PDB file of C-alpha atoms and ligand atoms in Angstrom:
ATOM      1  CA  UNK A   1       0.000   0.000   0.000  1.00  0.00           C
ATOM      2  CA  UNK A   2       1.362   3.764  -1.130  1.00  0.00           C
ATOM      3  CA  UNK A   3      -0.582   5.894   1.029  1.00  0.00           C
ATOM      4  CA  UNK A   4      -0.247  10.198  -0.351  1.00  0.00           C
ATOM      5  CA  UNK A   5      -0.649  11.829   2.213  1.00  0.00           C
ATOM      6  CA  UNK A   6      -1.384  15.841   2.389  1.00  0.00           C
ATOM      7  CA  UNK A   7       0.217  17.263   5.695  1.00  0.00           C
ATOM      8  CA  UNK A   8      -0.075  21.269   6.739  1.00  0.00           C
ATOM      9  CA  UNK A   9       1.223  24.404   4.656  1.00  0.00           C
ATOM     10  CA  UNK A  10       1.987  25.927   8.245  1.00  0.00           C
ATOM     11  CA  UNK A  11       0.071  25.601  10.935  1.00  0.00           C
ATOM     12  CA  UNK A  12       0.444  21.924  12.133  1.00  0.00           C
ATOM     13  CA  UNK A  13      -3.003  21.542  13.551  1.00  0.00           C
ATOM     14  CA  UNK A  14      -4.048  21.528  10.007  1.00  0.00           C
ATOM     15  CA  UNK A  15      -3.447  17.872   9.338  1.00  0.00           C
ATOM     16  CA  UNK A  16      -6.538  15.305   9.235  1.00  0.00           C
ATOM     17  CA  UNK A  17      -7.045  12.056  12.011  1.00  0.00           C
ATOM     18  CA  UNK A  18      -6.996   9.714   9.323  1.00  0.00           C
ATOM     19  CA  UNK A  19      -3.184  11.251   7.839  1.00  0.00           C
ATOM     20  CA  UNK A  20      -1.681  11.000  11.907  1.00  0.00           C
ATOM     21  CA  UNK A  21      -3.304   7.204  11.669  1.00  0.00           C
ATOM     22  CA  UNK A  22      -1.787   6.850   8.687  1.00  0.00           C
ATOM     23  CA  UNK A  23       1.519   7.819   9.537  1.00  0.00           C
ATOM     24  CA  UNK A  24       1.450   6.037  12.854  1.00  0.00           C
ATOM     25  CA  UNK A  25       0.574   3.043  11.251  1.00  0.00           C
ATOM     26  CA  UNK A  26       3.163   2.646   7.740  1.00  0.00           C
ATOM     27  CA  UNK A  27       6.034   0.732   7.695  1.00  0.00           C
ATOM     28  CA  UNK A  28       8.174   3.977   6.314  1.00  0.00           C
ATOM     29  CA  UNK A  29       7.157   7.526   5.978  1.00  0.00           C
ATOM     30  CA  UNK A  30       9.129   8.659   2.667  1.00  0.00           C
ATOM     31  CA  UNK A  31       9.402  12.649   2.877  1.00  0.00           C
ATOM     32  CA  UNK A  32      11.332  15.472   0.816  1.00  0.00           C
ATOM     33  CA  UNK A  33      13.266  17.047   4.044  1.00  0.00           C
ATOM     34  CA  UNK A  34      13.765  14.599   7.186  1.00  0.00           C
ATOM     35  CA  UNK A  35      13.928  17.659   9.326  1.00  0.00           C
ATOM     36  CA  UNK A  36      11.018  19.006   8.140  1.00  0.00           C
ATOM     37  CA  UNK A  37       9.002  15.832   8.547  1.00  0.00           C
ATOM     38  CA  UNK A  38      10.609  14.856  11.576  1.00  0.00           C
ATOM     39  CA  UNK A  39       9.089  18.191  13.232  1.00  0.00           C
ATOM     40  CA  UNK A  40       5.461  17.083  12.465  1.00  0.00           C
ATOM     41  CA  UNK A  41       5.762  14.059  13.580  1.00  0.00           C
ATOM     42  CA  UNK A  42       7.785  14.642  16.750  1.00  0.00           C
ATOM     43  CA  UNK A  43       4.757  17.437  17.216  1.00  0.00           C
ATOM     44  CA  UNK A  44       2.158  13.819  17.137  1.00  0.00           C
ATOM     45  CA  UNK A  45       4.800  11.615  19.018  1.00  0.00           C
ATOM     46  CA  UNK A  46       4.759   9.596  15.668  1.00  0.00           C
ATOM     47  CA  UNK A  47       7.669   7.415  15.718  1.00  0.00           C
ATOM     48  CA  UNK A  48       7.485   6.112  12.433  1.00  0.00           C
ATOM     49  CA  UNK A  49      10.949   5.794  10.718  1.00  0.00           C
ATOM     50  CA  UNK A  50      11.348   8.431   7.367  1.00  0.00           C
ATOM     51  CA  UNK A  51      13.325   7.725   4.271  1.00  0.00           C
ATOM     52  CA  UNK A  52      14.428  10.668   2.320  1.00  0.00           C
ATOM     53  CA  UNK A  53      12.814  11.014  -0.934  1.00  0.00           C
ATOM     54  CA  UNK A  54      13.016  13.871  -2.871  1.00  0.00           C
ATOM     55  CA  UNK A  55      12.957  16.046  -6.820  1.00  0.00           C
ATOM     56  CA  UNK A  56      16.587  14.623  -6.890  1.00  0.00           C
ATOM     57  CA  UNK A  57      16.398  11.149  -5.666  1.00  0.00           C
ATOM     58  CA  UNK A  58      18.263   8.873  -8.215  1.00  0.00           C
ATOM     59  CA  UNK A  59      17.245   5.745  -9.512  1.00  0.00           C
ATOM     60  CA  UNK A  60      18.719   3.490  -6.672  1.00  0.00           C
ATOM     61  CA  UNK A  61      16.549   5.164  -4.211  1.00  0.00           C
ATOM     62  CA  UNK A  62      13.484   4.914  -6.372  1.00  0.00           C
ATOM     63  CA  UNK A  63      14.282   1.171  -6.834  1.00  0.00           C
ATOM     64  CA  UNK A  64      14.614   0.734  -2.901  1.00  0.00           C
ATOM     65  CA  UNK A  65      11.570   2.309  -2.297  1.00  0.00           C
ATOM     66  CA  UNK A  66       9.732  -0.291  -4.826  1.00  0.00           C
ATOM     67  CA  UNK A  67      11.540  -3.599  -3.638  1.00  0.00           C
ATOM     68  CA  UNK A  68      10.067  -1.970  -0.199  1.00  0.00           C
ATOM     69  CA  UNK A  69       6.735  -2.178  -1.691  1.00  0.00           C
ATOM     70  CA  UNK A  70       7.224  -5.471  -3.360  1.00  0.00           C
ATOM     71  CA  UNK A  71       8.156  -6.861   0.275  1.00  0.00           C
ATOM     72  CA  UNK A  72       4.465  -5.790   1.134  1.00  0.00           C
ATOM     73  CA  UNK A  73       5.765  -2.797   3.223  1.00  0.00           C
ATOM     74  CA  UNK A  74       3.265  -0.350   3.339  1.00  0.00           C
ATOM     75  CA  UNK A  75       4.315   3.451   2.750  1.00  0.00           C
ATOM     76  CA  UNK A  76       3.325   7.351   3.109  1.00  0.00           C
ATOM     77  CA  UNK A  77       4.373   9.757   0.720  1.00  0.00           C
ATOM     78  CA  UNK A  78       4.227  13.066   2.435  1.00  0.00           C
ATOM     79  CA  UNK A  79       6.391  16.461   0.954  1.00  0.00           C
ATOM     80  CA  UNK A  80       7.542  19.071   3.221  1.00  0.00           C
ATOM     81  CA  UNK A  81       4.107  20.964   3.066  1.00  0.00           C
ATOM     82  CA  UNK A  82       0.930  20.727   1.763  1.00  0.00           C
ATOM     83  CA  UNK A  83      -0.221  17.386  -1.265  1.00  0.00           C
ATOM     84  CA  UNK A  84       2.442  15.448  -2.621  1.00  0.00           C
ATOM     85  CA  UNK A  85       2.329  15.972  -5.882  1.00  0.00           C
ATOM     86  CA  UNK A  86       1.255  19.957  -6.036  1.00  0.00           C
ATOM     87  CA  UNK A  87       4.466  21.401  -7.268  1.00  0.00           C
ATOM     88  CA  UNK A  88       6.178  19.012  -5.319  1.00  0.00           C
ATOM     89  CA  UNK A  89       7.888  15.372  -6.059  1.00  0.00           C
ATOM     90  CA  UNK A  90       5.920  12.525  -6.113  1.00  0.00           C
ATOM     91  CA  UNK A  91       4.247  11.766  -9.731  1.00  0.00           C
ATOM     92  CA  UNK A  92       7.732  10.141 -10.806  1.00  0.00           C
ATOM     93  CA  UNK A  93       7.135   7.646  -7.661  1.00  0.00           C
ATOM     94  CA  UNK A  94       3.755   7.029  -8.768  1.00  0.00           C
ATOM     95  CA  UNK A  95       4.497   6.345 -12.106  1.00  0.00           C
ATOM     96  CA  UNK A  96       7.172   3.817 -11.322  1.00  0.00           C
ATOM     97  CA  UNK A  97       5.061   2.529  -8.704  1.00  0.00           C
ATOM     98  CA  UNK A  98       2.173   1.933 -11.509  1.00  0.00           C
ATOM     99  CA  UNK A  99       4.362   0.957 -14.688  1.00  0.00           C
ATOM    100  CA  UNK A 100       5.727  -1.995 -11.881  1.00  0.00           C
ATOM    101  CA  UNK A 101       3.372  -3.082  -9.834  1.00  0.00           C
ATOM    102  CA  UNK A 102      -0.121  -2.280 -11.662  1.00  0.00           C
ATOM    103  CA  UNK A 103      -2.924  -3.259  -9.692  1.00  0.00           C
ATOM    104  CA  UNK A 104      -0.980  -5.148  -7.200  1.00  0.00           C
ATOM    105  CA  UNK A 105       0.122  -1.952  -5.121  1.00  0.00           C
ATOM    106  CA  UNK A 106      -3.070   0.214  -4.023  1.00  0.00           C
ATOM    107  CA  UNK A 107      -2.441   4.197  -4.279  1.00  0.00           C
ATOM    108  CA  UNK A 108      -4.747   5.238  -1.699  1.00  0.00           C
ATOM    109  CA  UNK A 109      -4.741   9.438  -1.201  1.00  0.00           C
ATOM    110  CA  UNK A 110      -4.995  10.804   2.047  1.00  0.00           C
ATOM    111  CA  UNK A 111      -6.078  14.174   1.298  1.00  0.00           C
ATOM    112  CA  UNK A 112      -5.050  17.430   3.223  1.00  0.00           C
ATOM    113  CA  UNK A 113      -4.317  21.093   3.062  1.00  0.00           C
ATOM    114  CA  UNK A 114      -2.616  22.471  -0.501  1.00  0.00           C
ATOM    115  CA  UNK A 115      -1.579  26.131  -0.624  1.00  0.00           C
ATOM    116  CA  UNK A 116      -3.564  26.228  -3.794  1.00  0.00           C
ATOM    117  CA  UNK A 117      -6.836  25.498  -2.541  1.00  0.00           C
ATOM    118  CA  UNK A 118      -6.376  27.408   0.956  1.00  0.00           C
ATOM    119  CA  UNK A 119      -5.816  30.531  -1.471  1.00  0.00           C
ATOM    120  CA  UNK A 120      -8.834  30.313  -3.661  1.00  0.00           C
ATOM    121  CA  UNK A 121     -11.074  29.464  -0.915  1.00  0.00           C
ATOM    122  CA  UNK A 122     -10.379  33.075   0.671  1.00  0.00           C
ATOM    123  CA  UNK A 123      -9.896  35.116  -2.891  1.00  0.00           C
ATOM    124  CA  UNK A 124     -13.077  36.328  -3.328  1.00  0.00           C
ATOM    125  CA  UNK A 125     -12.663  35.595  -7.022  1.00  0.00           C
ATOM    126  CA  UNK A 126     -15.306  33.088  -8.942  1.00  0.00           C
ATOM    127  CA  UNK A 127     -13.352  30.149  -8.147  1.00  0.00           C
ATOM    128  CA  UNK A 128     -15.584  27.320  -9.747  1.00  0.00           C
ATOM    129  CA  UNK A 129     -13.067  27.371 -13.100  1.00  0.00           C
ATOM    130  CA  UNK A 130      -9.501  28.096 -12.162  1.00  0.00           C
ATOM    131  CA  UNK A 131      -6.192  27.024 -14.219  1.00  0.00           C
ATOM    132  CA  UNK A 132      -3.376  25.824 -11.414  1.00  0.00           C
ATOM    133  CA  UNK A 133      -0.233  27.059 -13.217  1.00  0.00           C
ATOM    134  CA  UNK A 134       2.205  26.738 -10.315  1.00  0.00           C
ATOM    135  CA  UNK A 135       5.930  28.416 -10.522  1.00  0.00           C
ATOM    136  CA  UNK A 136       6.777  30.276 -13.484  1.00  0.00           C
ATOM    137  CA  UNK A 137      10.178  29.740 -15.376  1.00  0.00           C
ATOM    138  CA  UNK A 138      13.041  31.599 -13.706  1.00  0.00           C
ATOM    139  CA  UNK A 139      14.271  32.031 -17.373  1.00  0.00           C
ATOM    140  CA  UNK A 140      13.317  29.980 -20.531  1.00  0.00           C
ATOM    141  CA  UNK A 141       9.809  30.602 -21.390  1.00  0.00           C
ATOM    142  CA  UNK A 142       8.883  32.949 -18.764  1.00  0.00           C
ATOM    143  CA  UNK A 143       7.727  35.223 -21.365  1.00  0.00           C
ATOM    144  CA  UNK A 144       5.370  32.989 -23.141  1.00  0.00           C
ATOM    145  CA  UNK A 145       3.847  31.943 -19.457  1.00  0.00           C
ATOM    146  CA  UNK A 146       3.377  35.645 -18.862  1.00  0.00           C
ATOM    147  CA  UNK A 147       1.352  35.894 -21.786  1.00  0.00           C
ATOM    148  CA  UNK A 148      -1.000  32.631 -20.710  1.00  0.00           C
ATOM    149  CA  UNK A 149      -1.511  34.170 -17.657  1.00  0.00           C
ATOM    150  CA  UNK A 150      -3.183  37.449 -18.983  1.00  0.00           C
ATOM    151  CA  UNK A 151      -4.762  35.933 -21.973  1.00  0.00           C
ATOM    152  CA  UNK A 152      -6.312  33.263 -19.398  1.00  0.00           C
ATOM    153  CA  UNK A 153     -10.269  33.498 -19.317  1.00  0.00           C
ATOM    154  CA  UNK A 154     -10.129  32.206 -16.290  1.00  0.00           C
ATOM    155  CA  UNK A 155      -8.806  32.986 -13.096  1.00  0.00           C
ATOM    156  CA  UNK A 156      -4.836  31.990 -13.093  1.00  0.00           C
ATOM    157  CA  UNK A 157      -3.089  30.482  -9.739  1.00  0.00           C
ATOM    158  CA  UNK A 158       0.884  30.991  -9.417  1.00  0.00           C
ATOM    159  CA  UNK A 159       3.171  29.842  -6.720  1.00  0.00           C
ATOM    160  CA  UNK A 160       5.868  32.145  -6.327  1.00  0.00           C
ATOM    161  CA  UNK A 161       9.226  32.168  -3.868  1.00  0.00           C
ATOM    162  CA  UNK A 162      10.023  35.571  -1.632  1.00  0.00           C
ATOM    163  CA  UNK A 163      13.073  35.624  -3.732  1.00  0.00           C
ATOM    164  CA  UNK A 164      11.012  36.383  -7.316  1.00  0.00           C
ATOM    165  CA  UNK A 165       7.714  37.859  -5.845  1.00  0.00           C
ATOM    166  CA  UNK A 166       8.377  41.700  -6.180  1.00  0.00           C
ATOM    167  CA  UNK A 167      10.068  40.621  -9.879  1.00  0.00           C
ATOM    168  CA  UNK A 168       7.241  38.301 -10.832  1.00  0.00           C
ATOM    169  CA  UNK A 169       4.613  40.823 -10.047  1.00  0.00           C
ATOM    170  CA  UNK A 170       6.801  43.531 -11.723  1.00  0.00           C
ATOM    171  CA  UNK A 171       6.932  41.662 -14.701  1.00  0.00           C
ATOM    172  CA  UNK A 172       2.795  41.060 -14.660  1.00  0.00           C
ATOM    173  CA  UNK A 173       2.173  44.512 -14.321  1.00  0.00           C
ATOM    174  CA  UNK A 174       4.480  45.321 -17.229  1.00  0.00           C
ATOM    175  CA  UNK A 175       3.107  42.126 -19.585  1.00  0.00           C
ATOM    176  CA  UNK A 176      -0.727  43.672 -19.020  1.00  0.00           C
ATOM    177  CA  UNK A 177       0.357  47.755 -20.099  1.00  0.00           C
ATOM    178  CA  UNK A 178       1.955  45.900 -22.806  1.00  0.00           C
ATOM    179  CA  UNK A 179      -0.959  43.793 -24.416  1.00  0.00           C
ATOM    180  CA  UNK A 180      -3.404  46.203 -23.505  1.00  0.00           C
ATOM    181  CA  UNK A 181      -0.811  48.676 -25.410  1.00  0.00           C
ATOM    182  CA  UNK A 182      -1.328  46.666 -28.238  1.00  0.00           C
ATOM    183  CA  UNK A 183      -3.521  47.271 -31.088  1.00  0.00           C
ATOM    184  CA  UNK A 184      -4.879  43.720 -31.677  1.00  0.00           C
ATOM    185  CA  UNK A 185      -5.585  43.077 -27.979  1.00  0.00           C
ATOM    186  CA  UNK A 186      -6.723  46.775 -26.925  1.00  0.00           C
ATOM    187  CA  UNK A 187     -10.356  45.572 -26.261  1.00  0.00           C
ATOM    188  CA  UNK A 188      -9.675  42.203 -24.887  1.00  0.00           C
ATOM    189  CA  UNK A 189      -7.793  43.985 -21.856  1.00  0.00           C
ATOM    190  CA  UNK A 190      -9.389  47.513 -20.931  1.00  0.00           C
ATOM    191  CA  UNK A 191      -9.961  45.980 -17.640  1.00  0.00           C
ATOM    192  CA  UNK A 192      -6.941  45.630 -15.750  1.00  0.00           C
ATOM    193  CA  UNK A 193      -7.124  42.140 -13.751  1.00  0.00           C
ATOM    194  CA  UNK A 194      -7.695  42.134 -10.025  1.00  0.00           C
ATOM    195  CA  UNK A 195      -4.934  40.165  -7.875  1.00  0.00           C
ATOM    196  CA  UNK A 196      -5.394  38.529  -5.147  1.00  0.00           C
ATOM    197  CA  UNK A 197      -1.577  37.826  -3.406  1.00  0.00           C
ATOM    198  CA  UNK A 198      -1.339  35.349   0.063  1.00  0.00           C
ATOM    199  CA  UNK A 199       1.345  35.413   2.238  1.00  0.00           C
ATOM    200  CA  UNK A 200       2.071  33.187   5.028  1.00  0.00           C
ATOM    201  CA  UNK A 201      -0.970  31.343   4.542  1.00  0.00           C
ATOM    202  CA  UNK A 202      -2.183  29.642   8.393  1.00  0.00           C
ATOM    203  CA  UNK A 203       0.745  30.773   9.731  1.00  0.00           C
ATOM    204  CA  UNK A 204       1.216  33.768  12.316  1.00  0.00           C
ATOM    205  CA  UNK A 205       1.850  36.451   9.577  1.00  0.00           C
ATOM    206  CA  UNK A 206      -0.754  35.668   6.969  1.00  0.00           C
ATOM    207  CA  UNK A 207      -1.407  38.784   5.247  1.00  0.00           C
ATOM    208  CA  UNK A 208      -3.219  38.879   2.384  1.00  0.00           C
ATOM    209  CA  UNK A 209      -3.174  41.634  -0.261  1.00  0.00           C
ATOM    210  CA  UNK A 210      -5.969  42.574  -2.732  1.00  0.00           C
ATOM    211  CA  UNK A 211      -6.580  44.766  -5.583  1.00  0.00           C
ATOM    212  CA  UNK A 212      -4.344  46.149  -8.555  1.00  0.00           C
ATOM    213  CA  UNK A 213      -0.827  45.102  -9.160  1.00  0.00           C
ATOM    214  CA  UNK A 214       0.467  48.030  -8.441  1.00  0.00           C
ATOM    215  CA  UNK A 215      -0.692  49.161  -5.286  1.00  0.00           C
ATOM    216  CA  UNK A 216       0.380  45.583  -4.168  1.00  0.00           C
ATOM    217  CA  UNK A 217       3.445  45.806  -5.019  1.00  0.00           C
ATOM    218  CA  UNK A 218       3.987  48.976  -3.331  1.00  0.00           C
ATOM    219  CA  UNK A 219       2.612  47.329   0.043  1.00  0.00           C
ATOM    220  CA  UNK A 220       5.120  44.064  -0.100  1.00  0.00           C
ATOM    221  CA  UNK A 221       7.779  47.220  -1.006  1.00  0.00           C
ATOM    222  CA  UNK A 222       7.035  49.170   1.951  1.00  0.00           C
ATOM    223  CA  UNK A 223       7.882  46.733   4.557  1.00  0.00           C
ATOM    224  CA  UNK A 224      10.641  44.516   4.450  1.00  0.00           C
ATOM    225  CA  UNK A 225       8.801  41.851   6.520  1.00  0.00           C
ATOM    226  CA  UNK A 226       6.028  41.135   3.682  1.00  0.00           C
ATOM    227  CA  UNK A 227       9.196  40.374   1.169  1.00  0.00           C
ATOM    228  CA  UNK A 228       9.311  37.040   3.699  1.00  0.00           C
ATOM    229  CA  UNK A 229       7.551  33.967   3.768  1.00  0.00           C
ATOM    230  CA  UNK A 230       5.453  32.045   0.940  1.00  0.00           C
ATOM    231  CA  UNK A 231       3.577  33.284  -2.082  1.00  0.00           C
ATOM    232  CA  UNK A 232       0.313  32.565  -3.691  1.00  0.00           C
ATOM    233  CA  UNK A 233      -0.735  34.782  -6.522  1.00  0.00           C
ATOM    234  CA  UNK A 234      -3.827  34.553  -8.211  1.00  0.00           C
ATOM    235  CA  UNK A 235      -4.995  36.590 -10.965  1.00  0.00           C
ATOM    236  CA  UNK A 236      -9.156  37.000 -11.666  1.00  0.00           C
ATOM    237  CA  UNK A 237     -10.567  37.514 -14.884  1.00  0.00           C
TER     238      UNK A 237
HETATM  239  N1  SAM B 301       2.662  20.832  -2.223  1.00  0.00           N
HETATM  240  C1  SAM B 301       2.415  22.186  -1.802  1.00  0.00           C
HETATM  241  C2  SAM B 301       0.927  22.466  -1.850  1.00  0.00           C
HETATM  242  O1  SAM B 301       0.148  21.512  -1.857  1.00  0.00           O
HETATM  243  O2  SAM B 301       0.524  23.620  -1.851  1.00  0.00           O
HETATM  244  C3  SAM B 301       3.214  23.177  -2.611  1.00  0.00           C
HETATM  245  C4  SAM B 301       4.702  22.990  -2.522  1.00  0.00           C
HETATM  246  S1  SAM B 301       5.633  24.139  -3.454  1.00  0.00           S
HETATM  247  C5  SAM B 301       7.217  23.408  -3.419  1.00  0.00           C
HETATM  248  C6  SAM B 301       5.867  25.446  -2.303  1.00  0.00           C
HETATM  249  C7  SAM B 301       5.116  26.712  -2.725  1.00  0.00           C
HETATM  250  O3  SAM B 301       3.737  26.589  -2.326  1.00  0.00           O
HETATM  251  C8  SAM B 301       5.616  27.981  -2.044  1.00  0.00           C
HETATM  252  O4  SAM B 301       6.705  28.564  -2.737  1.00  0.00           O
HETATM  253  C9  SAM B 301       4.400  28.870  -2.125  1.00  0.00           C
HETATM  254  O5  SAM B 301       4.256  29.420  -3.409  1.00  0.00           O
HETATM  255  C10 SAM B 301       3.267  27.842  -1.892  1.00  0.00           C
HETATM  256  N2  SAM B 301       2.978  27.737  -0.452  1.00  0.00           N
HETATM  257  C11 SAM B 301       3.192  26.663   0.355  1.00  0.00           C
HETATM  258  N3  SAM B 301       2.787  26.933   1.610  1.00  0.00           N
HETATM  259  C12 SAM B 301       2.305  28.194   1.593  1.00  0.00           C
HETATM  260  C13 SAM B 301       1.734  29.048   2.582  1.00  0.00           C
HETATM  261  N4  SAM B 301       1.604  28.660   3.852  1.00  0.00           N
HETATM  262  N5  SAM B 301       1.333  30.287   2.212  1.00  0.00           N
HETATM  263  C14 SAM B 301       1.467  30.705   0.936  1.00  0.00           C
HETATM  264  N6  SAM B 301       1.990  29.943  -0.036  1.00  0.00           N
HETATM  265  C15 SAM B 301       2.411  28.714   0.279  1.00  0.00           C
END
């Protein structure tokens, strides 16, 4: 049994009965950081022993972690916040999980907290049609995703790092004067989109920041504190 398991994007009391069963109960928890991991579970006296599996594992790991399974060993996939899987490793394991076991292993999802869905859910925005589109490029194609996230009829999620946040939003503001600049798309964008940017989400300094790109961007400017933490930006239609 492969158990997915989503854990909390912060605040630690946001993790469901069945996941601390879950990991109480597995033969090996398999998680991205071991510190991370090891804080949750120390936080649930879960004594469970972890096995570091991460975007970088090699092949050798991934083939330990399926002779595991093929011993009948059950396992939890959990990454170091949030749903395996979101932006985070743990399709590759799946798909090598599938291609050699079929049937014979169950993938059973333990569902939980995902930055994602904690953002839309307090947006405001029509959230029953959203496109997930998760980090952009640092480089190589980050114009071309810039442009699918303003021609988007539908309301656009991005993950972004405190590193690239003020830059990211920068370069939104800049990619929306530009088409709306533009002959050809002068109609399509006299509205300027609304944004909707979440900091911190659950944890102590959760801020959340609405309205026009600008204005944001002068808020996260004006304190050096709201250039911390983690990002969600989501852009309504
Ligand atoms: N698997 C995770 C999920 O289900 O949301 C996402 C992992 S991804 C590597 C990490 C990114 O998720 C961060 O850079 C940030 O964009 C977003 N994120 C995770 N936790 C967050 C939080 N508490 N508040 C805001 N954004 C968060």
């Amino acid at each position: 049994m492969l158990y997915i398991v989503g854990t909390p994007i912060g605040n630690l009391e946001d993790i469901s009965l069945r996941a601390l069963r879950i990991l109480g109960e597995v033969d090996f928890i398999l998680c991205e950081d071991t510190r991370v991991t090891k804080k949750l579970l120390e936080h649930y006296k879960i004594k469970t022993p972890v096995i570091s599996y991460h975007q970088h594992s090699d092949f050798s790991k991934t083939d330990y972690i399926l002779d595991l399974l093929g011993q009948g060993k059950d396992l939890a996939l959990v990454s170091d916040a949030g749903t395996p899987g979101i932006s985070d490793p743990g399709g590759k394991l799946i798909q090598a999980v599938t291609d050699k076991f079929g049937e014979d292993v169950k993938i059973e999802s333990v569902p939980g907290p995902s930055a994602v869905t904690a953002a839309l859910s307090i947006s405001g925005i029509p959230t029953d049609k959203f496109i997930f589109m998760g980090f952009p490029p640092h480089k190589k194609g980050r114009q071309t995703f810039l442009k699918k996230v303003i021609k988007s009829e539908l309301p656009v999620v991005v993950y972004e790092s405190k590193h690239r946040i003020i830059k990211f939003l920068e370069e939104l503001k800049g990619m929306e004067k530009a088409m709306r600049d533009d002959e050809e798309n002068k109609e399509k964008f006299k509205e300027l989109a609304s944004v909707v940017v979440c900091r911190e989400l659950s944890k102590m300094h959760e801020t959340i920041y609405r309205g026009e790109t600008e204005d944001i961007i002068n808020k996260i400017k004006d304190s050096r504190d709201d250039q911390k933490g983690e990002f969600v930006v989501i852009i309504g239609k």
